[in-house]
PDB file of C-alpha atoms in Angstrom:
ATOM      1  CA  UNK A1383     173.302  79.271   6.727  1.00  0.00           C
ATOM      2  CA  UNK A1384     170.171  78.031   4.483  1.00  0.00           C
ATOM      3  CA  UNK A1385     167.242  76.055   5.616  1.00  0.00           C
ATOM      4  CA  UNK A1386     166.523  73.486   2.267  1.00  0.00           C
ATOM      5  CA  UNK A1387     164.100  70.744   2.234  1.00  0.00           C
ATOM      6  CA  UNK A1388     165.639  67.256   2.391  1.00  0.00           C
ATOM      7  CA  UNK A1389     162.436  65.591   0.989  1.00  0.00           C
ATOM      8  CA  UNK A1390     160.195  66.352  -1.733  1.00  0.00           C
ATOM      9  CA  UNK A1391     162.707  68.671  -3.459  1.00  0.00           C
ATOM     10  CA  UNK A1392     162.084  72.526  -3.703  1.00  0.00           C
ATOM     11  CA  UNK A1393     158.531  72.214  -4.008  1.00  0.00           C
ATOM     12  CA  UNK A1394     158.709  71.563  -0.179  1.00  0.00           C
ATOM     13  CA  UNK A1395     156.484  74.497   1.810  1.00  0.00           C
ATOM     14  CA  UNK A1396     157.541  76.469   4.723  1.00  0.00           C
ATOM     15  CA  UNK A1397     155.718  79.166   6.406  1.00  0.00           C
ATOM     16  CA  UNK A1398     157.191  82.671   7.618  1.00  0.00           C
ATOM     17  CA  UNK A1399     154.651  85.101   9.213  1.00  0.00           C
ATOM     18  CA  UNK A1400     151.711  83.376   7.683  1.00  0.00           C
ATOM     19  CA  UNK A1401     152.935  83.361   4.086  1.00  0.00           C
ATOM     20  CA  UNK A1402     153.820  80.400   2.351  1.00  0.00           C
ATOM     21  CA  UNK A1403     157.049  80.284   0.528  1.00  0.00           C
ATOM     22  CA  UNK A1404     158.379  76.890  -2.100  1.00  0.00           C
ATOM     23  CA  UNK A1405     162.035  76.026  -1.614  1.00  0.00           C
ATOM     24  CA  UNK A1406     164.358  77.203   0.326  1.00  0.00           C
ATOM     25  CA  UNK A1407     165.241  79.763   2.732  1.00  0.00           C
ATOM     26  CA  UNK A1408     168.938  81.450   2.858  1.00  0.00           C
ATOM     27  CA  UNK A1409     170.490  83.508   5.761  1.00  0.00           C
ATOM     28  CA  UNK A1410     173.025  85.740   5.241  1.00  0.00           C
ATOM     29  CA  UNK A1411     174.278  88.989   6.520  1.00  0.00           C
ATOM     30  CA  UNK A1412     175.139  92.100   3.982  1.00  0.00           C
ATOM     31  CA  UNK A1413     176.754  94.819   5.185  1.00  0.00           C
ATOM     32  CA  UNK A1414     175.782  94.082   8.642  1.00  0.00           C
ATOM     33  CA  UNK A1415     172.152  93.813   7.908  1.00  0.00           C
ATOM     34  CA  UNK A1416     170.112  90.236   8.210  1.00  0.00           C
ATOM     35  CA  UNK A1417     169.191  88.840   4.844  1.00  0.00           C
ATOM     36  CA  UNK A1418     166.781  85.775   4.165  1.00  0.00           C
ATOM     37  CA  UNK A1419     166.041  84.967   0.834  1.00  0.00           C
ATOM     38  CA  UNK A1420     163.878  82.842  -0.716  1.00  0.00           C
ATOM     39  CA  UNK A1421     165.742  80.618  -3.261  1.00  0.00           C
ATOM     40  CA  UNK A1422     163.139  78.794  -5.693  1.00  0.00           C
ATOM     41  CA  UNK A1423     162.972  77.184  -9.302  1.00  0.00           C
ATOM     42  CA  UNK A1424     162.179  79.638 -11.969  1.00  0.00           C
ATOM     43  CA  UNK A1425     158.826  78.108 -12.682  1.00  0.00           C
ATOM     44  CA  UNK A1426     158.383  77.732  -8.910  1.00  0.00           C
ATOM     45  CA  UNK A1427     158.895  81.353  -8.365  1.00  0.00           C
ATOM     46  CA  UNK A1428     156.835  82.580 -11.802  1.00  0.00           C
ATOM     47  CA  UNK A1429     154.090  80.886 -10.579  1.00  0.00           C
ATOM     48  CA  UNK A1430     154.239  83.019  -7.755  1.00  0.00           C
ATOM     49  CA  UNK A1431     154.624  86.226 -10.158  1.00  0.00           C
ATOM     50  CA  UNK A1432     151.959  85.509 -12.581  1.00  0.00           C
ATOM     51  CA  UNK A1433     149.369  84.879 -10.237  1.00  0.00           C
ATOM     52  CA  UNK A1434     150.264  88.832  -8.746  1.00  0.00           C
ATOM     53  CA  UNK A1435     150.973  90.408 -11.898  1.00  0.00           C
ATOM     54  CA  UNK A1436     147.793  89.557 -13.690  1.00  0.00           C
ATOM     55  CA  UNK A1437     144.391  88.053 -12.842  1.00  0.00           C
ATOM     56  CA  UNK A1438     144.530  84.030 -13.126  1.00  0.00           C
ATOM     57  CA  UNK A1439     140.888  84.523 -14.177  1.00  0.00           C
ATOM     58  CA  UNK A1440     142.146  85.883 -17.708  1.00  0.00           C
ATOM     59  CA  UNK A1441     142.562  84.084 -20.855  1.00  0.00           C
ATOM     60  CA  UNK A1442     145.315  81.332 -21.105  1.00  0.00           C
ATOM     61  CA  UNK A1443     147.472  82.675 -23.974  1.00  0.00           C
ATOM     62  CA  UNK A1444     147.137  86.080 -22.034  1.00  0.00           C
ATOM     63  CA  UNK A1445     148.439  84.285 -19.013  1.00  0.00           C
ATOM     64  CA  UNK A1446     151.573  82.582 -21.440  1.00  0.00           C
ATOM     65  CA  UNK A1447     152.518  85.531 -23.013  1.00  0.00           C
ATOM     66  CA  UNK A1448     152.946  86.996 -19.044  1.00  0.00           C
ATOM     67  CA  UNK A1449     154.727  84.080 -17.604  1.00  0.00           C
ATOM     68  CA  UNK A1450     157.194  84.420 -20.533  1.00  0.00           C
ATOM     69  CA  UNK A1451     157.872  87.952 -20.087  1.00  0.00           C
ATOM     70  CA  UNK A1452     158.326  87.411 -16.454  1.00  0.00           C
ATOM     71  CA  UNK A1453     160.630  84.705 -16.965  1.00  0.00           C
ATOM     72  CA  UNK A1454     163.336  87.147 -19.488  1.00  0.00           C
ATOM     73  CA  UNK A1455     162.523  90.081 -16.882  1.00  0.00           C
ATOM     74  CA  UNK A1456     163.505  87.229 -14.261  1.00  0.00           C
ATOM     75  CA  UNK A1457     166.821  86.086 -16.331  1.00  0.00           C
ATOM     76  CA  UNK A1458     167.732  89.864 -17.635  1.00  0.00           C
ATOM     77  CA  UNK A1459     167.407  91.342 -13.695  1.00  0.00           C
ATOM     78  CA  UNK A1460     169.415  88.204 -11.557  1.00  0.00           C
ATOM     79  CA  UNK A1461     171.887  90.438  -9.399  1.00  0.00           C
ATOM     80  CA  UNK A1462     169.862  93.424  -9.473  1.00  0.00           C
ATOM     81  CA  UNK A1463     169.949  93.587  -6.180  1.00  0.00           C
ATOM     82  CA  UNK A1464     173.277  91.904  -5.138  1.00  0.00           C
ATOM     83  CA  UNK A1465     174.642  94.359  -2.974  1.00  0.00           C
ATOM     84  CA  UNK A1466     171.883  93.339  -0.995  1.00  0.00           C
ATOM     85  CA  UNK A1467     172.466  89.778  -1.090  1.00  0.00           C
ATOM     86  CA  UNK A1468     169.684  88.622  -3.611  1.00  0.00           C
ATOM     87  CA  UNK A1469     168.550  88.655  -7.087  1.00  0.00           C
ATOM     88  CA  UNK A1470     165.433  89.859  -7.056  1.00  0.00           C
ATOM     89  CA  UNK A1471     162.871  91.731  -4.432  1.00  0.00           C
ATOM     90  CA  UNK A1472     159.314  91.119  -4.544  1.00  0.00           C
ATOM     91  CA  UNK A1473     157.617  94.316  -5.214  1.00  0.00           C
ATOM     92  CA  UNK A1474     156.657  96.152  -8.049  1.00  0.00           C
ATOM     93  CA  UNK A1475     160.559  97.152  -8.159  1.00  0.00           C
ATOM     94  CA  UNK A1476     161.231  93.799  -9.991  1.00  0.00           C
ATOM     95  CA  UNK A1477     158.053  91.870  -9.848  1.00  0.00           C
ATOM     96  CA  UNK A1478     155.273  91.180  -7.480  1.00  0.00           C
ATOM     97  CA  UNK A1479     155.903  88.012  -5.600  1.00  0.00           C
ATOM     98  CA  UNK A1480     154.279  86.589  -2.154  1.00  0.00           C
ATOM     99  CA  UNK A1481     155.322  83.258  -2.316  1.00  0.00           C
ATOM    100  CA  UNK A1482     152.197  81.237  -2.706  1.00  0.00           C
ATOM    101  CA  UNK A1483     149.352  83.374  -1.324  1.00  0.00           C
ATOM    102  CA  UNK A1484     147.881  83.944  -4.217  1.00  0.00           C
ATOM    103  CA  UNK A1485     148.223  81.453  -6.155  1.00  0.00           C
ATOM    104  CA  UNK A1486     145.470  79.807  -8.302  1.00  0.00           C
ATOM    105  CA  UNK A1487     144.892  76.363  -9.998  1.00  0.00           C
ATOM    106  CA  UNK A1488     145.307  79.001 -13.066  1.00  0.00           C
ATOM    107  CA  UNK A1489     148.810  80.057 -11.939  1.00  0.00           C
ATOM    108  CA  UNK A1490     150.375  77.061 -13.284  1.00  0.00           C
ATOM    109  CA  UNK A1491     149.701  76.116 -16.783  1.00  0.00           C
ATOM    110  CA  UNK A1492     150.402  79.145 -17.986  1.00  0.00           C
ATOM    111  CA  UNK A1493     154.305  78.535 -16.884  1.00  0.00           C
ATOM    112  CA  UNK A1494     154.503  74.726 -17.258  1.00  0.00           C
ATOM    113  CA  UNK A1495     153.151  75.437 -20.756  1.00  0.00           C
ATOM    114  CA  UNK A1496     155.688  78.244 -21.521  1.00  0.00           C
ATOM    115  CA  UNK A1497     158.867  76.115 -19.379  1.00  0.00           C
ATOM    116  CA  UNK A1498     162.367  77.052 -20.095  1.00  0.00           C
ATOM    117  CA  UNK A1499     160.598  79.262 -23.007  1.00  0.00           C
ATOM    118  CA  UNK A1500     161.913  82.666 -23.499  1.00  0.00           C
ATOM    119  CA  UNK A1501     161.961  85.792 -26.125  1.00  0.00           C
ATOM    120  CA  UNK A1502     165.242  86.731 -27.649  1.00  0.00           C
ATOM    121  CA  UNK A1503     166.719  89.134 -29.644  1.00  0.00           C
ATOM    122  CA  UNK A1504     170.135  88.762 -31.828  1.00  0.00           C
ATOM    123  CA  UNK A1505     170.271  85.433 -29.556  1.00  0.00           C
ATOM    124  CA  UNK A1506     170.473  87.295 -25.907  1.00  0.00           C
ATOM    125  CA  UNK A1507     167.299  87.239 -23.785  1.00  0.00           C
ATOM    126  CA  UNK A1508     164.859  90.302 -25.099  1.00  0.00           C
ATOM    127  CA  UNK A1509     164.578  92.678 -22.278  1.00  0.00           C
ATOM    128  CA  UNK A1510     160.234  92.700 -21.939  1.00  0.00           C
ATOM    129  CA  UNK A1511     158.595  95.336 -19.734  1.00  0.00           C
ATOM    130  CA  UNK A1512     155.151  95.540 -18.432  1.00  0.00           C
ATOM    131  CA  UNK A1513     152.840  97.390 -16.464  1.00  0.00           C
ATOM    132  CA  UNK A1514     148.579  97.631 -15.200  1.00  0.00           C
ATOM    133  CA  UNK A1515     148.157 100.466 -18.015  1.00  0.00           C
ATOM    134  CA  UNK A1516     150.009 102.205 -21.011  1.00  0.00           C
ATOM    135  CA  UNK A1517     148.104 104.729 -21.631  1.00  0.00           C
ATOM    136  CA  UNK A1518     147.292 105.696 -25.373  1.00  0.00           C
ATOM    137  CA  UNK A1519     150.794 105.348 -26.303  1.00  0.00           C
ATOM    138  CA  UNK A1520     153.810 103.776 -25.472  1.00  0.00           C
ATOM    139  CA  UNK A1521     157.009 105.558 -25.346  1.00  0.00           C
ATOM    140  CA  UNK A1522     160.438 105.273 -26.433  1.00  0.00           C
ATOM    141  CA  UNK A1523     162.642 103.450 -24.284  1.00  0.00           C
ATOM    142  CA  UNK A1524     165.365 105.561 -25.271  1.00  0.00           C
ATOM    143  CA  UNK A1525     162.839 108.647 -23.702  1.00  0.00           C
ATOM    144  CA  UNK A1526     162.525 107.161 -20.660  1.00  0.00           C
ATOM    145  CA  UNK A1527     165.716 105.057 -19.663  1.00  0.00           C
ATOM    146  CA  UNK A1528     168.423 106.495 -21.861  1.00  0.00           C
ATOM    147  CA  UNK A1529     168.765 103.086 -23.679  1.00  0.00           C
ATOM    148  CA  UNK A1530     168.624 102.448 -27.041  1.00  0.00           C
ATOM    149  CA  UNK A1531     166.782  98.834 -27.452  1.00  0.00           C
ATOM    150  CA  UNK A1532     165.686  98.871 -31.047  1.00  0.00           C
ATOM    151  CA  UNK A1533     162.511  97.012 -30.510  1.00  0.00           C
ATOM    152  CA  UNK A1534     161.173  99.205 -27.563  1.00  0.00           C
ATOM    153  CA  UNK A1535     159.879 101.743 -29.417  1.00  0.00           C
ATOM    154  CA  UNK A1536     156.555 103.735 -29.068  1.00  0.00           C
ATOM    155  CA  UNK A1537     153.272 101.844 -30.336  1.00  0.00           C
ATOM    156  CA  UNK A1538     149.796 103.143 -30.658  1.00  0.00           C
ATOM    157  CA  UNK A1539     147.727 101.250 -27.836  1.00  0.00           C
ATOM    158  CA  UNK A1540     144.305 103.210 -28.674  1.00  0.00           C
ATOM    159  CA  UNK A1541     142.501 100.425 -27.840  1.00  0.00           C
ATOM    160  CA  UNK A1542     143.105 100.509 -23.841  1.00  0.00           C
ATOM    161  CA  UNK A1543     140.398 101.944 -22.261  1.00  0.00           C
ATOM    162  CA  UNK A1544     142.567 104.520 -19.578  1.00  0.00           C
ATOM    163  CA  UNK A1545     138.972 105.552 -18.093  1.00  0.00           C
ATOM    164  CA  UNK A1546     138.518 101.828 -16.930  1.00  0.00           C
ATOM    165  CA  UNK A1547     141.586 100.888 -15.602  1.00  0.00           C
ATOM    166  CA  UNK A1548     143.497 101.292 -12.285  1.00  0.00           C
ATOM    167  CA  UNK A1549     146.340 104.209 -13.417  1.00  0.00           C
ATOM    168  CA  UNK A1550     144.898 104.655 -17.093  1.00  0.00           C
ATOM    169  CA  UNK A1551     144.506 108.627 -16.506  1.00  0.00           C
ATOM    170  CA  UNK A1552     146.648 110.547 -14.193  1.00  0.00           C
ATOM    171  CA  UNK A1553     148.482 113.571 -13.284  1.00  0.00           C
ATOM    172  CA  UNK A1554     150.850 115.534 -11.617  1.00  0.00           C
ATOM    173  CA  UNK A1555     153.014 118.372 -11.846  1.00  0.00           C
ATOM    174  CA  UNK A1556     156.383 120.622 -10.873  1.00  0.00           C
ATOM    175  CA  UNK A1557     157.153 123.983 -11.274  1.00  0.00           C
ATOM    176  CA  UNK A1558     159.498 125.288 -14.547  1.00  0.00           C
ATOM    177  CA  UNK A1559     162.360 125.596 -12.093  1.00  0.00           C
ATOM    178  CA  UNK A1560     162.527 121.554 -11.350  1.00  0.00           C
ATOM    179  CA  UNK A1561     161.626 121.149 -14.908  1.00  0.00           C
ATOM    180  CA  UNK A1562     164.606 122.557 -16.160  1.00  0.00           C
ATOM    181  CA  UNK A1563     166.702 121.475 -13.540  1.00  0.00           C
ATOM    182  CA  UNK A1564     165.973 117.685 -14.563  1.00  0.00           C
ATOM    183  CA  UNK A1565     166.266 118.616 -18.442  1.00  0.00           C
ATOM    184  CA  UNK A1566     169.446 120.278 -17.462  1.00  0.00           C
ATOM    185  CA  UNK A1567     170.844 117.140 -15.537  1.00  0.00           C
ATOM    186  CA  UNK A1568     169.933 115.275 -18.579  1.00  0.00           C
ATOM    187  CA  UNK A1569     172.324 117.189 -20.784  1.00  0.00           C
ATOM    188  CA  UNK A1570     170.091 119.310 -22.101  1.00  0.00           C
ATOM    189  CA  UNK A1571     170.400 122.992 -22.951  1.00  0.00           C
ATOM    190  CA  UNK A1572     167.118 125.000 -21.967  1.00  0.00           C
ATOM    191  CA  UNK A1573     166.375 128.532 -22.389  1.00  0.00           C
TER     192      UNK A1573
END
């Protein structure tokens, strides 16, 4: 069961709760749970992303360069959650969507400019990460995920100031027992 606008395309509004959504809505039950998904263009939905992801307030080519890597993250990541009946979920899991809450007059250039626009590598969409902060350094992709993606690699990013930024400096810890217990589970042989 879906409820699709019959007029005005997907750019049609409907409201849920108070949010505003573009499109469509799907209902569907998964493994005897309710599901309703919001079904949307790509540059419907992106605006959507862009507008959470990063301040509309910053600099258009800075605002580009984010609605294209939200649009391969978008294309690499459709079924990553199809076992729950959708593509993607809209938190920080995937990316940050609320339909059009916070959307900005500068939410949409930025993907009508970049439209059907993506990065690839070897002629497959490049799989493009991002977060609020990097720290001083990237890291390896191969360090953190396992993966070997020959163009995530680690890259000097001096220039962020961590002191200033939401996340830039943080900390945490666990004891050497759950230390080597994770090294351990990742195949590694610790004295």
């Amino acid at each position: 069961v879906g409820l699709f606008p019959t007029r005005g395309g997907m750019d049609r509004r409907l409201k849920i709760d108070g949010t505003e959504y573009r499109g469509g809505l799907d209902f569907k039950v998964v493994n005897g749970k309710k599901v309703i998904t919001n079904v949307v263009f790509m540059n419907n939905y992106l605006y959507g992303v862009i507008s959470r992801e990063m301040s509309p307030s910053w600099h258009i080519e800075a605002l580009k360069a984010q609605a294209v890597c939200a649009r391969n993250y978008a294309i690499n990541n459709l079924n990553k959650h199809k076992e729950y009946g959708f593509d993607l979920c809209n938190t920080v899991c995937c990316q940050a969507y609320a339909g059009t809450r916070f959307e900005t007059d500068n939410s949409y250039a930025p993907v009508d400019d970049t439209s059907n626009q993506i990065l690839t590598y070897n002629s497959k969409p490049a799989e493009l990460y991002y977060s609020s902060s990097m720290g001083s350094r990237t890291e390896d992709v191969k360090n953190v995920w396992g993966s070997n993606v020959p163009y995530l690699v680690s890259v000097d990013n001096s220039y962020e100031d961590t002191e200033n930024v939401t996340n830039g400096v943080w900390s945490g810890s666990i004891t050497s027992d759950e230390a080597t217990t994770i090294m351990r589970n990742k195949g590694y042989d610790v004295g």
